Amino acid sequence: MPTLFLSGSNIKGLLDMSEVIGAVEEAFRESSREEVQMPAKSYLTLERGDFRAMPASVPGAAGVKWVNVHPRNPSLGLPTVMATIILNDPLTGYPLSIMDATEMTAYRTGATAAIASKYLARPGAQTLGIVGAGRQAYTQIMAHAELFDLKAIRVFDPAKAAVTKLIEHFPQYPIKEASLEEAVASDILCTVTPARSPVVRREWVLPGTHINAIGADAAGKEELEPPVLKEAMVVVDDIRQATTSGEINVPIAGGLFTIDDIHATLAEVISGQRPGRESEETITVFDSTGIAIEDIAVARMIYEKAKGSPDYLSLKFVE
Ligand SMILES: NC(=O)c1ccc[n+]([C@@H]2O[C@H](COP(=O)([O-])OP(=O)(O)OC[C@H]3O[C@@H](n4cnc5c(N)ncnc54)[C@H](O)[C@@H]3O)[C@@H](O)[C@H]2O)c1
């Protein structure tokens, strides 16, 4: 059996945000039933960026994502984040597929945040704030638009051209450029910057806000002032990863937050093992580091979809 090679353009033709949301939510449910395996990702830190190896198994599939984060890449015409997945048959180890996972990474990151918003934001949330208008911002908007009836999307980025490009890309959505404070003052806030010092001040965050803290995914990165976390109900994707590389990593290292301050994992909230928000006033934070089960679950879904597609035989195979 040859190995299926799926290029970036093959993957673009197979990705559908509502299906990615379904695949990612199922992966979190499988995790809550202890049907997955996932060691914490391991990092290779180089001068201009880093690489992460992210292995996992989910029912019916196993694999690894190899992904970089090089924040200066956009000035070279390259994405900050680029990824490849090798998907294997868990019974034999056979490499079923090699996939370009750059677009899949952006989709699953948006999908995961929107799922967190579904379980943690106030019911009827209507406004979305985006801080950081780079690649990940697009799929934050797409995924939230799948699950929420958004009346306003407020985007802040010091790079004005990035905001203009984002607004022009989505004429169908009510998106406007905003100040940082205006973007923060939204029902749901997604922070998607490579910041290494807090961007969001406690005084700007309104009662009842849900925040998806997406950008901090390596040691030393943080986007929120620690008092935001101290006062919020904090839900993480993975405790080991969050404490060492998520939004809480810097406050933990500085003694401003502890592992006991974590309310739950997202899998626990989705499965009902732990409660979600307590009141309309609660500030909730989802600390997203990005976990390998999201990737392998989406890769499993994409592989099955490719096999069932009318174009299957015209795809590329490697012997
Ligand atoms: N949690 C996850 O699963 C996950 C997944 C992918 C990427 N990430 C992280 O998300 C971040 C963004 O990734 P990307 O691919 O969108 O990068 P990108 O380079 O495409 O975009 C980053 C944007 O942030 C803006 N920015 C920088 N500092 C800012 C600030 N102080 N305030 C507002 N905007 C600011 C930049 O101008 C740029 O437009 C990175 O840190 C990346 O590592 C996390």
XYZ file of C-alpha atoms and ligand atoms in Angstrom:
363
model
C 0.000 0.000 0.000
C 1.570 3.324 -0.992
C 1.712 6.308 1.357
C -0.682 9.134 0.504
C 1.044 12.491 0.070
C -1.260 15.454 0.710
C 0.112 18.841 -0.364
C -1.009 22.207 0.996
C -3.435 22.672 -1.907
C -4.853 19.131 -1.470
C -5.434 19.892 2.217
C -7.087 23.257 1.477
C -9.616 21.426 -0.698
C -10.399 19.000 2.126
C -10.622 21.397 5.087
C -14.031 22.466 6.298
C -14.195 24.439 9.565
C -17.360 22.823 10.916
C -15.839 19.348 10.328
C -12.585 20.411 12.014
C -14.569 21.671 15.022
C -16.323 18.280 15.176
C -13.043 16.330 14.935
C -11.321 18.429 17.612
C -14.237 18.260 20.055
C -14.354 14.472 19.589
C -10.597 14.311 20.368
C -11.182 16.141 23.669
C -14.003 13.692 24.512
C -11.692 10.760 23.668
C -9.102 12.339 25.942
C -11.633 12.568 28.802
C -12.290 8.817 28.336
C -8.529 8.175 28.445
C -8.556 6.792 24.889
C -5.612 8.923 23.729
C -1.896 9.042 24.414
C 0.057 12.251 24.247
C 3.420 13.039 25.802
C 4.117 16.766 26.235
C 5.585 18.292 23.060
C 9.352 18.599 22.934
C 11.109 21.765 21.795
C 14.213 22.563 19.803
C 15.064 26.232 20.384
C 17.203 27.953 17.746
C 18.370 31.516 17.171
C 15.355 32.798 15.208
C 12.621 30.437 16.272
C 11.801 26.996 17.538
C 10.598 23.575 16.463
C 8.205 21.282 18.283
C 7.696 17.513 17.907
C 4.115 16.625 18.803
C 3.268 12.907 18.877
C -0.137 11.443 19.804
C -2.436 8.514 19.303
C -6.214 8.757 19.077
C -8.544 5.807 18.388
C -7.681 4.481 14.911
C -4.663 6.694 14.264
C -1.243 7.645 15.546
C 1.235 10.178 14.297
C 3.463 13.132 14.863
C 3.408 16.791 13.883
C 6.694 18.620 13.298
C 6.061 22.360 13.515
C 8.085 25.552 13.781
C 7.416 29.055 15.121
C 9.659 31.718 13.523
C 8.038 35.125 14.271
C 10.231 37.053 11.796
C 9.194 34.874 8.844
C 6.377 37.125 7.497
C 9.028 39.741 6.561
C 10.638 37.001 4.409
C 7.334 36.074 2.776
C 7.001 32.881 4.808
C 4.393 31.969 7.446
C 5.479 32.159 11.103
C 4.131 28.647 11.691
C 4.626 25.750 9.207
C 3.891 22.104 9.894
C 4.061 18.570 8.542
C 2.198 15.534 9.888
C 3.112 11.871 9.470
C -0.013 9.762 10.085
C 0.481 6.077 10.872
C -1.669 2.971 11.185
C -1.496 2.257 14.948
C -1.804 -1.507 14.411
C 1.178 -1.919 12.074
C 2.985 1.423 12.252
C 2.611 1.782 8.473
C 2.917 5.441 7.330
C -0.565 6.071 5.894
C 0.013 9.672 4.911
C 2.433 12.574 4.886
C 0.512 15.826 5.062
C 1.239 19.519 4.779
C -0.230 20.607 8.126
C 0.288 24.393 8.024
C -3.338 25.162 7.178
C -4.567 22.317 9.384
C -2.707 23.870 12.331
C -4.451 27.207 11.839
C -7.843 25.490 11.466
C -7.469 23.299 14.538
C -6.213 26.238 16.621
C -9.265 28.301 15.650
C -11.559 25.317 16.170
C -10.177 24.606 19.656
C -10.629 28.232 20.747
C -14.196 28.333 19.445
C -14.979 25.083 21.290
C -13.550 26.622 24.481
C -15.741 29.691 23.861
C -18.780 27.435 23.358
C -18.275 25.913 26.821
C -16.923 28.932 28.704
C -18.250 32.179 27.191
C -21.522 33.729 28.306
C -24.484 32.269 26.443
C -25.427 34.631 23.635
C -21.957 36.179 23.314
C -22.102 38.505 20.306
C -18.840 40.426 20.130
C -15.398 39.038 19.330
C -12.132 40.869 19.960
C -8.962 39.834 18.152
C -5.543 41.033 19.304
C -2.954 40.133 16.656
C -4.096 40.032 13.015
C -1.674 37.412 11.697
C -2.312 33.929 10.283
C -4.062 32.489 13.325
C -6.516 35.401 13.543
C -8.258 34.248 10.328
C -9.248 30.870 11.682
C -10.181 32.306 15.103
C -12.761 34.391 13.237
C -13.919 31.556 10.942
C -14.378 29.108 13.818
C -16.204 31.583 16.071
C -18.461 32.574 13.173
C -19.464 28.886 12.907
C -20.596 28.736 16.529
C -21.694 32.295 17.404
C -23.978 34.888 15.868
C -21.360 37.648 15.847
C -22.641 41.230 15.676
C -19.183 42.847 15.845
C -15.562 41.710 15.434
C -12.957 44.207 16.692
C -9.379 43.721 15.556
C -6.241 45.313 16.946
C -2.714 44.910 15.609
C 0.038 47.567 15.622
C 0.708 46.493 12.013
C -2.141 48.366 10.276
C -1.551 46.533 6.985
C -2.296 43.218 8.718
C -5.637 44.580 9.985
C -6.588 45.938 6.541
C -5.717 42.612 4.886
C -7.819 40.701 7.414
C -10.836 42.988 6.999
C -10.620 42.765 3.194
C -10.386 38.974 3.370
C -13.735 38.640 5.164
C -16.251 41.041 3.556
C -19.036 38.781 4.867
C -18.265 39.481 8.552
C -18.838 42.687 10.599
C -15.114 43.358 11.213
C -13.675 46.736 12.201
C -10.247 47.982 13.191
C -10.237 48.822 16.905
C -7.958 50.147 19.596
C -6.425 47.572 21.896
C -8.819 48.547 24.722
C -11.851 48.309 22.400
C -10.825 44.858 21.165
C -10.322 43.651 24.744
C -13.771 44.945 25.781
C -15.573 42.160 23.887
C -17.680 39.189 25.018
C -14.993 36.851 23.648
C -11.353 37.918 23.252
C -8.731 35.932 21.317
C -5.102 36.954 21.810
C -2.939 35.659 18.962
C 0.382 37.482 19.223
C 3.962 36.262 19.784
C 4.233 38.637 22.797
C 6.777 38.060 25.543
C 5.320 40.624 27.922
C 1.672 41.282 28.774
C -0.401 43.042 26.100
C -3.807 42.888 27.837
C -4.191 44.916 31.042
C -6.454 43.758 33.859
C -8.284 47.111 33.980
C -9.517 46.688 30.375
C -11.126 43.269 30.894
C -14.860 43.546 31.583
C -16.720 41.207 33.961
C -18.007 38.138 32.102
C -15.383 38.198 29.334
C -14.101 34.900 27.978
C -10.468 35.035 26.801
C -8.787 32.526 24.521
C -5.062 33.055 25.202
C -3.579 31.464 22.101
C -0.239 33.152 21.455
C 1.781 31.925 24.435
C 2.918 28.470 23.422
C 6.554 28.389 24.541
C 8.506 29.237 27.695
C 8.795 33.004 28.257
C 5.738 33.992 26.164
C 2.746 35.764 27.768
C -0.074 38.028 26.618
C -2.182 38.756 29.739
C -1.288 40.661 32.887
C -1.044 38.065 35.667
C -3.907 39.671 37.715
C -6.264 38.693 34.846
C -5.347 35.054 35.462
C -5.513 35.381 39.246
C -9.090 36.656 39.083
C -10.279 34.366 36.284
C -11.451 30.779 36.041
C -8.488 29.310 34.128
C -9.002 26.263 31.922
C -6.008 24.735 30.114
C -5.666 22.324 27.188
C -2.937 20.295 28.906
C -1.590 20.834 32.419
C 2.026 19.823 31.679
C 2.270 21.997 28.580
C 0.412 24.977 30.070
C 2.606 25.159 33.161
C 5.839 25.117 31.169
C 4.892 26.857 27.924
C 1.349 28.272 28.086
C -0.046 31.629 29.166
C 0.468 30.685 32.813
C 4.149 29.691 32.402
C 5.677 33.089 33.192
C 3.362 33.857 36.174
C 4.097 30.353 37.538
C 7.850 30.893 37.193
C 7.450 34.232 39.014
C 5.336 32.747 41.835
C 2.231 34.746 40.790
C 0.149 31.713 39.814
C 0.240 28.076 40.890
C -0.843 24.793 39.369
C -3.584 24.675 42.038
C -5.062 27.858 40.566
C -5.960 25.935 37.372
C -9.705 25.238 37.420
C -9.835 22.358 34.902
C -8.728 21.015 31.565
C -10.910 21.706 28.536
C -11.551 17.945 28.210
C -12.930 17.921 31.788
C -15.275 20.824 31.033
C -16.454 19.381 27.695
C -17.169 15.985 29.257
C -18.964 17.510 32.265
C -16.392 16.197 34.767
C -15.769 19.778 35.901
C -18.172 22.746 35.742
C -17.724 25.686 33.388
C -18.412 29.355 34.155
C -20.135 30.110 37.472
C -21.950 33.341 36.662
C -22.474 36.072 34.085
C -19.690 38.003 35.843
C -17.011 35.300 35.832
C -13.959 36.051 33.690
C -12.879 32.828 32.009
C -9.528 32.150 30.341
C -8.695 29.246 28.062
C -4.910 28.780 28.027
C -4.201 27.160 24.647
C -0.751 25.717 24.045
C -1.914 23.562 21.128
C -1.976 19.825 21.722
C -1.085 16.931 19.464
C -4.428 15.106 19.781
C -6.027 18.069 17.977
C -3.636 17.557 15.066
C -3.822 13.788 14.841
C -7.626 13.791 15.155
C -7.905 16.298 12.297
C -5.334 14.324 10.267
C -7.395 11.147 10.849
C -10.514 12.923 9.572
C -8.702 14.439 6.552
C -7.168 11.063 5.603
C -10.576 9.358 5.668
C -12.085 12.232 3.696
C -9.312 12.029 1.078
C -9.845 8.270 0.720
C -13.564 8.835 0.110
C -13.105 11.740 -2.295
C -13.787 11.336 -6.035
C -10.255 12.680 -6.689
C -8.600 10.002 -4.545
C -6.838 8.171 -7.379
C -5.506 11.406 -8.842
C -3.741 12.250 -5.567
C -0.008 11.656 -5.202
C 1.301 8.488 -3.573
C 4.864 7.736 -2.519
C 6.171 4.146 -2.566
N -1.964 27.805 20.937
C -1.813 27.279 19.746
O -2.286 26.171 19.468
C -1.063 28.030 18.690
C -1.105 27.572 17.359
C -0.455 28.317 16.377
C 0.242 29.475 16.720
N 0.286 29.864 18.030
C 0.997 31.093 18.415
O 0.162 32.186 18.044
C 0.972 33.349 17.801
C 0.568 33.977 16.491
O 0.824 33.072 15.427
P 0.564 33.526 13.897
O 0.821 32.325 13.057
O -0.743 34.228 13.783
O 1.756 34.580 13.728
P 1.855 35.797 12.689
O 3.285 36.169 12.668
O 1.205 35.414 11.402
O 0.980 36.965 13.356
C 1.284 37.565 14.586
C 0.625 38.956 14.582
O 0.715 39.492 15.911
C 0.954 40.873 15.775
N 1.489 41.402 17.018
C 2.743 41.325 17.501
N 2.803 41.921 18.702
C 1.564 42.417 18.960
C 0.981 43.137 20.041
N 1.716 43.503 21.092
N -0.336 43.439 19.977
C -1.084 43.074 18.931
N -0.592 42.402 17.868
C 0.718 42.061 17.894
C 1.920 40.990 14.596
O 1.930 42.297 14.047
C 1.319 39.945 13.649
O 0.371 40.513 12.761
C 2.429 32.840 17.857
O 2.952 33.159 19.123
C 2.307 31.339 17.701
O 3.379 30.661 18.316
C -0.357 29.176 19.007
